[in-house]
């Protein structure tokens, strides 16, 4: 008995059983089918920090990605952490509400590839594991508490496209809410045309500390447990605005003494600083006199130490009331801009530069690049 042939397999349209297929049928059968290309898979990255809960949803596009949706909310998760060592009730409630909004966005876009991380506040809090379990139970989102090294590494990865061709010594600075990461990288053994991809590849594992051909060498890195929120808390009892700023700046600089390049003040050939944080992008927006923030004008802007210092002096002259009313600073950042500016001033004092590139990017972008690179979803030649 001849086995029954499944419907649609090997059949020709417009034909009868046992009859030869028509010319039109033969042409139709031979014609290759070109199914409509499926859109690239969506990826998500969520960064739960000391101050904010922020998320990006994006799709690969050449060697980069394009953002499909985003979310940012000041949850102030680290409020009270310095004194108690614990995440407090109200900050946790605010954070859970923000995570519910993120969950809704992920479901709406049907995102299946994601990395959701928590940083300094959860690294330090004694009850952070309990909070992470509660967040998963109530929102369905599982967050990983990442190390300071991974946070620094991913911040570096996000800035790869801003590295100048002539850069041989690179300092990447990421000023967060609860900590500040600094990574000093020697690129002199990497061919200029390969430096971007070499830095992109740093997501794969621990920092390379050895001088190896074609690989970025991390001379040193440090995570200072002071960010815009934690440094502000340290000096909240100082009433005078200028005195508080000076104390914050010098105190932060003292924390850099263990950082190897701190004592090496000679002019480095091809030296570049890349700064990523809300503080640095706000300083850039003020330098450009933007009344409304414009990422396309800020991201990639190059400033020198003198220009940075001029903007910060203007902040001091404005005072607390003037800063609150300044559209370039914004109402969400005016209370913490001077602690961030104190950190930036300390860095410019130690490493004065003619080239500080402003990066409106950071951990979330690094998380996206890492996921897409692992999946081979990025065209690294684009």
Short mmCIF file of C-alpha atoms in Angstrom, two decimals:
data_model
loop_
_atom_site.label_atom_id
_atom_site.label_comp_id
_atom_site.label_asym_id
_atom_site.label_seq_id
_atom_site.Cartn_x
_atom_site.Cartn_y
_atom_site.Cartn_z
CA UNK A 1 0.00 0.00 0.00
CA UNK A 2 1.28 3.46 -0.92
CA UNK A 3 1.57 5.58 2.21
CA UNK A 4 -0.71 8.56 2.37
CA UNK A 5 1.05 11.77 1.46
CA UNK A 6 0.51 14.66 3.85
CA UNK A 7 -1.58 17.46 2.44
CA UNK A 8 0.45 20.18 0.75
CA UNK A 9 3.64 18.12 0.44
CA UNK A 10 4.72 17.56 -3.18
CA UNK A 11 1.33 18.70 -4.57
CA UNK A 12 0.96 21.17 -7.43
CA UNK A 13 -1.79 23.72 -7.61
CA UNK A 14 -4.32 23.58 -10.44
CA UNK A 15 -3.59 19.90 -11.15
CA UNK A 16 -5.73 16.76 -11.13
CA UNK A 17 -4.68 13.35 -9.81
CA UNK A 18 -2.46 11.54 -12.35
CA UNK A 19 -2.36 14.50 -14.75
CA UNK A 20 0.85 16.24 -15.81
CA UNK A 21 1.36 19.61 -14.17
CA UNK A 22 0.74 22.69 -16.29
CA UNK A 23 3.53 25.11 -17.29
CA UNK A 24 2.19 27.67 -14.85
CA UNK A 25 2.27 25.08 -12.08
CA UNK A 26 5.85 24.08 -12.94
CA UNK A 27 6.93 27.73 -12.86
CA UNK A 28 5.20 28.25 -9.53
CA UNK A 29 6.81 25.14 -8.05
CA UNK A 30 10.31 26.18 -9.12
CA UNK A 31 10.02 29.80 -8.01
CA UNK A 32 12.04 30.36 -4.82
CA UNK A 33 10.14 31.68 -1.90
CA UNK A 34 11.43 34.76 -0.06
CA UNK A 35 9.80 34.95 3.31
CA UNK A 36 9.44 38.42 4.78
CA UNK A 37 12.50 39.06 6.99
CA UNK A 38 11.74 39.01 10.67
CA UNK A 39 12.64 42.16 12.62
CA UNK A 40 15.74 41.85 14.81
CA UNK A 41 15.16 40.44 18.27
CA UNK A 42 14.63 42.96 21.05
CA UNK A 43 16.96 43.18 24.03
CA UNK A 44 16.54 44.91 27.37
CA UNK A 45 18.93 46.22 30.04
CA UNK A 46 17.89 47.47 33.47
CA UNK A 47 20.17 49.30 35.90
CA UNK A 48 18.96 49.66 39.47
CA UNK A 49 21.33 52.05 41.17
CA UNK A 50 21.50 54.05 44.38
CA UNK A 51 19.42 56.87 42.93
CA UNK A 52 17.60 55.64 39.86
CA UNK A 53 15.93 52.72 38.16
CA UNK A 54 16.59 52.92 34.42
CA UNK A 55 15.87 50.59 31.54
CA UNK A 56 16.46 50.48 27.79
CA UNK A 57 14.79 48.24 25.22
CA UNK A 58 16.65 48.14 21.91
CA UNK A 59 17.25 46.20 18.70
CA UNK A 60 20.60 45.56 16.95
CA UNK A 61 21.34 47.89 14.06
CA UNK A 62 24.65 47.35 12.27
CA UNK A 63 27.45 47.72 14.78
CA UNK A 64 25.23 49.59 17.22
CA UNK A 65 21.64 49.43 18.40
CA UNK A 66 18.55 51.59 18.19
CA UNK A 67 16.41 52.28 21.24
CA UNK A 68 12.79 51.14 21.02
CA UNK A 69 11.64 52.14 24.51
CA UNK A 70 13.14 53.48 27.72
CA UNK A 71 12.32 54.16 31.34
CA UNK A 72 13.96 56.25 34.06
CA UNK A 73 12.73 57.00 37.55
CA UNK A 74 14.48 58.52 40.58
CA UNK A 75 13.67 55.93 43.25
CA UNK A 76 16.45 56.91 45.72
CA UNK A 77 16.87 53.33 46.85
CA UNK A 78 19.98 54.21 48.85
CA UNK A 79 18.24 56.76 51.10
CA UNK A 80 19.24 56.08 54.72
CA UNK A 81 21.68 53.34 53.77
CA UNK A 82 24.76 55.12 55.15
CA UNK A 83 23.36 55.35 58.68
CA UNK A 84 21.48 52.03 58.93
CA UNK A 85 23.26 49.72 56.50
CA UNK A 86 19.81 48.68 55.27
CA UNK A 87 17.46 49.44 52.40
CA UNK A 88 14.52 51.31 53.91
CA UNK A 89 10.80 50.65 53.51
CA UNK A 90 9.72 53.66 51.45
CA UNK A 91 12.67 53.56 48.99
CA UNK A 92 11.97 49.85 48.45
CA UNK A 93 8.29 50.59 47.80
CA UNK A 94 9.21 53.25 45.23
CA UNK A 95 11.60 50.84 43.57
CA UNK A 96 9.04 48.02 43.39
CA UNK A 97 6.57 50.36 41.72
CA UNK A 98 9.21 51.34 39.14
CA UNK A 99 10.01 47.67 38.51
CA UNK A 100 6.30 46.96 37.87
CA UNK A 101 6.33 49.63 35.15
CA UNK A 102 9.44 48.03 33.65
CA UNK A 103 7.76 44.61 33.71
CA UNK A 104 4.77 46.03 31.82
CA UNK A 105 7.04 47.49 29.13
CA UNK A 106 8.92 44.21 28.75
CA UNK A 107 5.66 42.32 28.32
CA UNK A 108 4.27 44.87 25.89
CA UNK A 109 7.31 44.53 23.64
CA UNK A 110 7.53 40.75 24.16
CA UNK A 111 11.21 40.98 25.19
CA UNK A 112 12.83 37.65 26.02
CA UNK A 113 16.54 38.60 25.98
CA UNK A 114 17.36 40.81 28.96
CA UNK A 115 19.88 41.53 31.71
CA UNK A 116 18.57 43.20 34.86
CA UNK A 117 21.19 44.30 37.40
CA UNK A 118 21.52 46.11 40.71
CA UNK A 119 24.65 48.00 41.76
CA UNK A 120 26.15 49.85 44.73
CA UNK A 121 23.14 50.23 47.05
CA UNK A 122 22.36 46.52 46.81
CA UNK A 123 26.04 45.60 47.10
CA UNK A 124 26.24 47.43 50.43
CA UNK A 125 22.86 46.81 52.06
CA UNK A 126 22.61 43.90 54.49
CA UNK A 127 19.03 43.18 53.44
CA UNK A 128 19.57 43.40 49.69
CA UNK A 129 19.16 39.65 49.09
CA UNK A 130 15.77 39.74 50.81
CA UNK A 131 14.79 42.71 48.65
CA UNK A 132 15.88 40.97 45.44
CA UNK A 133 13.75 37.93 46.36
CA UNK A 134 10.79 40.15 47.15
CA UNK A 135 11.19 42.03 43.86
CA UNK A 136 11.10 38.74 41.94
CA UNK A 137 8.04 37.53 43.86
CA UNK A 138 6.08 40.77 43.38
CA UNK A 139 7.17 41.86 39.89
CA UNK A 140 8.44 38.68 38.24
CA UNK A 141 11.80 40.35 37.51
CA UNK A 142 15.00 38.70 38.66
CA UNK A 143 17.84 41.13 39.32
CA UNK A 144 21.51 40.22 39.61
CA UNK A 145 23.71 42.17 42.01
CA UNK A 146 26.85 42.68 39.95
CA UNK A 147 30.35 43.36 41.21
CA UNK A 148 31.99 46.76 41.00
CA UNK A 149 34.45 45.35 38.44
CA UNK A 150 31.71 44.17 36.11
CA UNK A 151 29.97 47.54 36.45
CA UNK A 152 33.21 49.32 35.53
CA UNK A 153 33.92 46.93 32.66
CA UNK A 154 30.49 47.43 31.09
CA UNK A 155 30.76 51.21 31.43
CA UNK A 156 34.02 51.01 29.47
CA UNK A 157 32.40 48.86 26.78
CA UNK A 158 29.59 51.39 26.32
CA UNK A 159 32.13 54.14 25.55
CA UNK A 160 34.11 52.25 22.90
CA UNK A 161 32.87 54.33 19.95
CA UNK A 162 34.06 57.58 21.60
CA UNK A 163 37.71 56.53 21.81
CA UNK A 164 39.78 58.71 19.49
CA UNK A 165 42.05 57.01 16.95
CA UNK A 166 45.15 58.65 18.45
CA UNK A 167 44.31 57.71 22.06
CA UNK A 168 46.95 55.53 23.71
CA UNK A 169 46.12 56.22 27.37
CA UNK A 170 42.44 56.22 28.31
CA UNK A 171 40.75 57.06 31.60
CA UNK A 172 37.06 56.12 31.81
CA UNK A 173 35.12 57.73 34.66
CA UNK A 174 31.62 56.66 35.70
CA UNK A 175 30.10 58.83 38.45
CA UNK A 176 27.12 57.05 39.92
CA UNK A 177 24.77 57.67 42.81
CA UNK A 178 26.57 55.47 45.32
CA UNK A 179 30.02 54.93 43.82
CA UNK A 180 32.46 56.22 41.21
CA UNK A 181 34.41 53.84 38.97
CA UNK A 182 37.70 54.79 37.33
CA UNK A 183 39.48 52.58 34.80
CA UNK A 184 42.88 53.46 33.29
CA UNK A 185 43.58 51.62 30.03
CA UNK A 186 46.76 51.41 27.96
CA UNK A 187 45.88 51.04 24.26
CA UNK A 188 49.39 51.47 22.88
CA UNK A 189 49.71 47.77 21.92
CA UNK A 190 46.48 47.83 19.92
CA UNK A 191 46.48 49.08 16.33
CA UNK A 192 44.45 52.32 16.09
CA UNK A 193 41.90 50.81 13.71
CA UNK A 194 41.30 47.89 16.10
CA UNK A 195 40.88 49.86 19.33
CA UNK A 196 37.09 50.22 19.23
CA UNK A 197 36.47 46.50 18.74
CA UNK A 198 39.16 45.62 21.30
CA UNK A 199 37.39 47.69 23.94
CA UNK A 200 34.02 46.24 22.93
CA UNK A 201 35.48 42.80 23.57
CA UNK A 202 36.26 43.66 27.19
CA UNK A 203 32.78 42.47 28.22
CA UNK A 204 34.00 38.85 28.00
CA UNK A 205 35.78 38.60 31.32
CA UNK A 206 38.02 40.08 33.98
CA UNK A 207 40.22 43.07 33.23
CA UNK A 208 43.45 42.15 31.44
CA UNK A 209 46.32 43.44 33.59
CA UNK A 210 49.16 42.04 31.45
CA UNK A 211 50.87 43.72 28.47
CA UNK A 212 49.57 41.59 25.59
CA UNK A 213 49.65 42.47 21.90
CA UNK A 214 46.30 43.57 20.42
CA UNK A 215 44.63 43.69 23.85
CA UNK A 216 43.78 46.71 26.01
CA UNK A 217 45.83 46.60 29.21
CA UNK A 218 44.10 47.84 32.35
CA UNK A 219 46.83 49.64 34.30
CA UNK A 220 44.54 50.05 37.29
CA UNK A 221 40.90 50.47 38.24
CA UNK A 222 39.11 51.56 41.38
CA UNK A 223 35.57 51.75 42.70
CA UNK A 224 35.32 54.63 45.16
CA UNK A 225 32.27 54.15 47.43
CA UNK A 226 31.29 57.78 46.90
CA UNK A 227 28.80 58.98 44.31
CA UNK A 228 26.56 62.02 44.01
CA UNK A 229 24.19 60.76 46.72
CA UNK A 230 26.65 59.25 49.18
CA UNK A 231 29.17 62.13 48.99
CA UNK A 232 26.37 64.64 49.55
CA UNK A 233 25.26 62.73 52.66
CA UNK A 234 28.76 62.86 54.14
CA UNK A 235 28.71 66.66 54.27
CA UNK A 236 24.99 67.38 54.71
CA UNK A 237 25.70 69.12 58.04
CA UNK A 238 27.85 71.84 56.38
CA UNK A 239 25.63 74.86 55.73
CA UNK A 240 27.93 77.04 53.63
CA UNK A 241 27.56 76.13 49.95
CA UNK A 242 31.12 76.91 48.85
CA UNK A 243 32.70 75.32 51.91
CA UNK A 244 30.67 72.14 51.47
CA UNK A 245 31.75 71.94 47.82
CA UNK A 246 35.44 72.34 48.70
CA UNK A 247 35.26 69.73 51.44
CA UNK A 248 33.54 67.24 49.15
CA UNK A 249 36.10 67.72 46.40
CA UNK A 250 39.17 67.33 48.60
CA UNK A 251 37.65 64.38 50.45
CA UNK A 252 36.99 62.58 47.17
CA UNK A 253 40.54 63.23 45.98
CA UNK A 254 41.90 61.63 49.15
CA UNK A 255 40.16 58.38 48.16
CA UNK A 256 42.22 58.22 44.96
CA UNK A 257 45.59 57.73 46.64
CA UNK A 258 45.41 53.94 46.18
CA UNK A 259 44.81 54.37 42.42
CA UNK A 260 48.14 53.62 40.71
CA UNK A 261 48.06 56.37 38.03
CA UNK A 262 47.25 58.98 40.72
CA UNK A 263 50.92 59.75 41.35
CA UNK A 264 51.86 59.68 37.66
CA UNK A 265 51.24 63.28 36.65
CA UNK A 266 53.39 63.48 33.53
CA UNK A 267 51.74 64.30 30.24
CA UNK A 268 50.67 61.05 28.60
CA UNK A 269 50.91 60.71 24.84
CA UNK A 270 47.48 60.52 23.34
CA UNK A 271 45.69 60.89 26.71
CA UNK A 272 41.89 60.99 26.74
CA UNK A 273 39.26 61.02 29.48
CA UNK A 274 35.76 59.71 28.79
CA UNK A 275 33.22 60.69 31.42
CA UNK A 276 29.86 59.00 31.73
CA UNK A 277 27.27 60.17 34.26
CA UNK A 278 24.37 62.54 34.73
CA UNK A 279 26.77 65.01 36.33
CA UNK A 280 29.03 65.17 33.29
CA UNK A 281 26.19 65.37 30.76
CA UNK A 282 24.61 68.17 32.86
CA UNK A 283 27.88 70.11 32.89
CA UNK A 284 28.03 69.67 29.11
CA UNK A 285 24.44 70.89 28.70
CA UNK A 286 25.26 73.97 30.79
CA UNK A 287 28.40 74.61 28.74
CA UNK A 288 26.26 74.52 25.57
CA UNK A 289 23.61 76.75 27.22
CA UNK A 290 20.88 74.23 26.44
CA UNK A 291 17.48 75.14 27.85
CA UNK A 292 16.21 71.73 26.85
CA UNK A 293 18.46 68.69 27.01
CA UNK A 294 19.52 67.33 23.61
CA UNK A 295 21.42 64.04 23.64
CA UNK A 296 22.60 64.46 20.05
CA UNK A 297 24.50 67.63 21.04
CA UNK A 298 25.86 66.30 24.34
CA UNK A 299 26.97 62.74 23.59
CA UNK A 300 30.49 62.86 22.15
CA UNK A 301 31.09 66.53 23.02
CA UNK A 302 34.75 67.22 23.86
CA UNK A 303 35.57 69.63 26.69
CA UNK A 304 38.80 70.70 28.35
CA UNK A 305 39.56 71.26 32.04
CA UNK A 306 39.16 75.02 31.77
CA UNK A 307 35.69 74.75 30.26
CA UNK A 308 34.59 72.29 32.94
CA UNK A 309 35.94 74.56 35.68
CA UNK A 310 34.14 77.60 34.24
CA UNK A 311 30.76 75.83 34.33
CA UNK A 312 31.25 74.63 37.90
CA UNK A 313 32.25 78.12 39.05
CA UNK A 314 29.00 79.37 37.52
CA UNK A 315 27.11 76.74 39.54
CA UNK A 316 28.73 78.03 42.73
CA UNK A 317 27.86 81.61 41.83
CA UNK A 318 24.22 80.66 41.26
CA UNK A 319 23.83 79.18 44.73
CA UNK A 320 21.17 76.61 45.70
CA UNK A 321 18.19 78.73 44.59
CA UNK A 322 19.74 79.70 41.27
CA UNK A 323 20.70 76.10 40.51
CA UNK A 324 17.15 74.95 41.20
CA UNK A 325 15.87 77.45 38.62
CA UNK A 326 18.52 76.79 35.97
CA UNK A 327 16.93 74.88 33.05
CA UNK A 328 20.26 73.31 32.07
CA UNK A 329 20.51 71.59 35.45
CA UNK A 330 16.89 70.57 35.84
CA UNK A 331 14.80 70.12 38.95
CA UNK A 332 15.60 66.41 39.26
CA UNK A 333 19.35 67.02 39.55
CA UNK A 334 19.84 70.36 41.27
CA UNK A 335 20.18 68.89 44.79
CA UNK A 336 23.04 66.60 43.77
CA UNK A 337 24.81 68.50 41.01
CA UNK A 338 27.39 70.02 43.40
CA UNK A 339 28.47 66.70 44.87
CA UNK A 340 28.94 65.39 41.33
CA UNK A 341 30.73 68.61 40.37
CA UNK A 342 33.02 68.18 43.39
CA UNK A 343 34.02 64.73 42.11
CA UNK A 344 34.59 66.08 38.61
CA UNK A 345 36.66 68.99 39.94
CA UNK A 346 38.89 66.59 41.86
CA UNK A 347 39.46 64.52 38.73
CA UNK A 348 40.30 67.59 36.62
CA UNK A 349 42.68 68.77 39.35
CA UNK A 350 44.57 65.47 39.32
CA UNK A 351 44.44 64.86 35.54
CA UNK A 352 44.04 68.17 33.70
CA UNK A 353 43.20 67.45 30.09
CA UNK A 354 42.46 69.06 26.77
CA UNK A 355 40.23 66.14 25.82
CA UNK A 356 37.40 64.96 28.02
CA UNK A 357 34.74 63.27 25.92
CA UNK A 358 31.20 63.41 27.31
CA UNK A 359 29.31 60.14 27.13
CA UNK A 360 25.54 60.02 27.48
CA UNK A 361 25.71 56.28 27.98
CA UNK A 362 26.86 53.83 30.62
CA UNK A 363 25.95 50.55 32.28
CA UNK A 364 22.68 49.95 30.41
CA UNK A 365 24.36 50.44 27.05
CA UNK A 366 27.20 48.17 28.10
CA UNK A 367 24.72 45.48 29.10
CA UNK A 368 23.03 45.72 25.71
CA UNK A 369 26.31 45.59 23.77
CA UNK A 370 27.43 42.55 25.80
CA UNK A 371 24.21 40.62 25.16
CA UNK A 372 24.11 41.43 21.46
CA UNK A 373 27.80 40.66 21.00
CA UNK A 374 27.43 37.24 22.67
CA UNK A 375 24.56 36.45 20.30
CA UNK A 376 26.50 37.64 17.24
CA UNK A 377 23.74 40.18 16.59
CA UNK A 378 26.10 43.10 15.93
CA UNK A 379 27.99 43.76 12.72
CA UNK A 380 31.33 44.80 14.16
CA UNK A 381 32.49 46.10 10.77
CA UNK A 382 29.58 48.53 10.51
#
